[in-house]
């Protein structure tokens, strides 16, 4: 009976999937085409016979090449100045194309500094605002075993009507230079800022990861502003629900309820809980999800009543495999659907195209279509970290059956498609 039940539901799901694909816009089909990429590892550098005998060389991997700032194929992962995305100069056939991994300039001609960021769409102003870590400073190690870091400069903000040309609105939350006890003192850590708007209070509310140089504070910070372009007033920090909080994000649901999602318990699990009505604190309600799975960098979105989430593994600045998760309720249970990455090559799929998730933006007027936003970290020079924006499509059979069930889930597959060059469908509009 269980097998029959599973078969019936699987057939229903496949019929629904065929209907879903038949209603997809032709331009979305173009984004779903799998684009392969072959990256050749260069031959090893010559070594003296004595050195080779003393320490035999292990085979070099693509990840080794990615992390090696002196790699002969460095330009593949971090293209140089000749290949920048310049919206003020790219006209005609090059207009509105995204090139994942290239330097992306703002309308002033400077590289965009909005790392680990999130995007807010303001309905009243019909404008997108991109907030992120402003990392335009030197990279160094605070101590021998410390991770690469840049002193806090602040949270950068950029505005756009088309998600391609971005105007620098300045630093909307600045570092504290003199007061060493302040959370925002430049020697501390500010990561992954996200902003949502509260219709009840008329305030723009920013949440972020706040830490000390050794990552022992493990807290969230909250700031507010009357305007999307700031300035934001920093309020306080805390450990939500009394637990450590590191990588985090904020999700605002259709009913106006907002949620905090954060990595906790040494990044071994995620915690989810609603915010208060003014978005300035968490409530006492919290659920543990993905327990023991060691996931971070959560990016949530919703489609047709189902909640989806992309997460990364925990490997510091090194890239790793993304996983997609789904739930009928944001509070869980959450089920893991598998690796969403399609195209590229095997190594790039297992490293999220050498990037880490930070946010997902819906594409208006094209249901089931989103932009997956990720950071390609450059631990040798964090200010030169790049952005990987790729099409994310909800649709297609799920990767694998649920661990506890006799069939596949009723929700569709999440796919992030690799493209060296792509753009949003013609005719899309933020106002639709």
PDB file of C-alpha atoms in Angstrom, residues 155 172-174 184 190 194-196 203-208 210 220-226 231-237 278-280:
ATOM      1  CA  UNK A 155      27.774  48.450   5.664  1.00  0.00           C
ATOM      2  CA  UNK A 172      24.927  53.532   5.844  1.00  0.00           C
ATOM      3  CA  UNK A 173      26.289  52.024   9.076  1.00  0.00           C
ATOM      4  CA  UNK A 174      29.867  53.040   9.848  1.00  0.00           C
ATOM      5  CA  UNK A 184      31.241  48.178  15.708  1.00  0.00           C
ATOM      6  CA  UNK A 190      30.468  42.706  11.142  1.00  0.00           C
ATOM      7  CA  UNK A 194      20.275  42.194   5.912  1.00  0.00           C
ATOM      8  CA  UNK A 195      17.579  44.892   5.866  1.00  0.00           C
ATOM      9  CA  UNK A 196      13.771  44.598   5.952  1.00  0.00           C
ATOM     10  CA  UNK A 203      11.405  51.812  10.043  1.00  0.00           C
ATOM     11  CA  UNK A 204      14.068  50.058   8.010  1.00  0.00           C
ATOM     12  CA  UNK A 205      15.608  47.415  10.272  1.00  0.00           C
ATOM     13  CA  UNK A 206      19.065  45.921   9.773  1.00  0.00           C
ATOM     14  CA  UNK A 207      20.224  42.667  11.344  1.00  0.00           C
ATOM     15  CA  UNK A 208      23.821  41.457  11.138  1.00  0.00           C
ATOM     16  CA  UNK A 210      28.453  40.741  15.294  1.00  0.00           C
ATOM     17  CA  UNK A 220      23.428  39.416  16.272  1.00  0.00           C
ATOM     18  CA  UNK A 221      23.326  43.193  16.001  1.00  0.00           C
ATOM     19  CA  UNK A 222      20.309  45.396  15.229  1.00  0.00           C
ATOM     20  CA  UNK A 223      20.167  48.881  13.696  1.00  0.00           C
ATOM     21  CA  UNK A 224      17.293  51.076  12.424  1.00  0.00           C
ATOM     22  CA  UNK A 225      16.752  53.958  10.030  1.00  0.00           C
ATOM     23  CA  UNK A 226      13.935  56.109   8.677  1.00  0.00           C
ATOM     24  CA  UNK A 231      22.056  56.533   8.212  1.00  0.00           C
ATOM     25  CA  UNK A 232      21.268  53.539  10.437  1.00  0.00           C
ATOM     26  CA  UNK A 233      21.421  53.911  14.216  1.00  0.00           C
ATOM     27  CA  UNK A 234      23.004  50.928  15.942  1.00  0.00           C
ATOM     28  CA  UNK A 235      20.890  49.711  18.869  1.00  0.00           C
ATOM     29  CA  UNK A 236      22.472  46.696  20.560  1.00  0.00           C
ATOM     30  CA  UNK A 237      23.704  43.118  20.181  1.00  0.00           C
ATOM     31  CA  UNK A 278       8.690  45.885  15.525  1.00  0.00           C
ATOM     32  CA  UNK A 279      11.457  43.565  14.163  1.00  0.00           C
ATOM     33  CA  UNK A 280      13.826  44.760  16.906  1.00  0.00           C
TER      34      UNK A 280
END
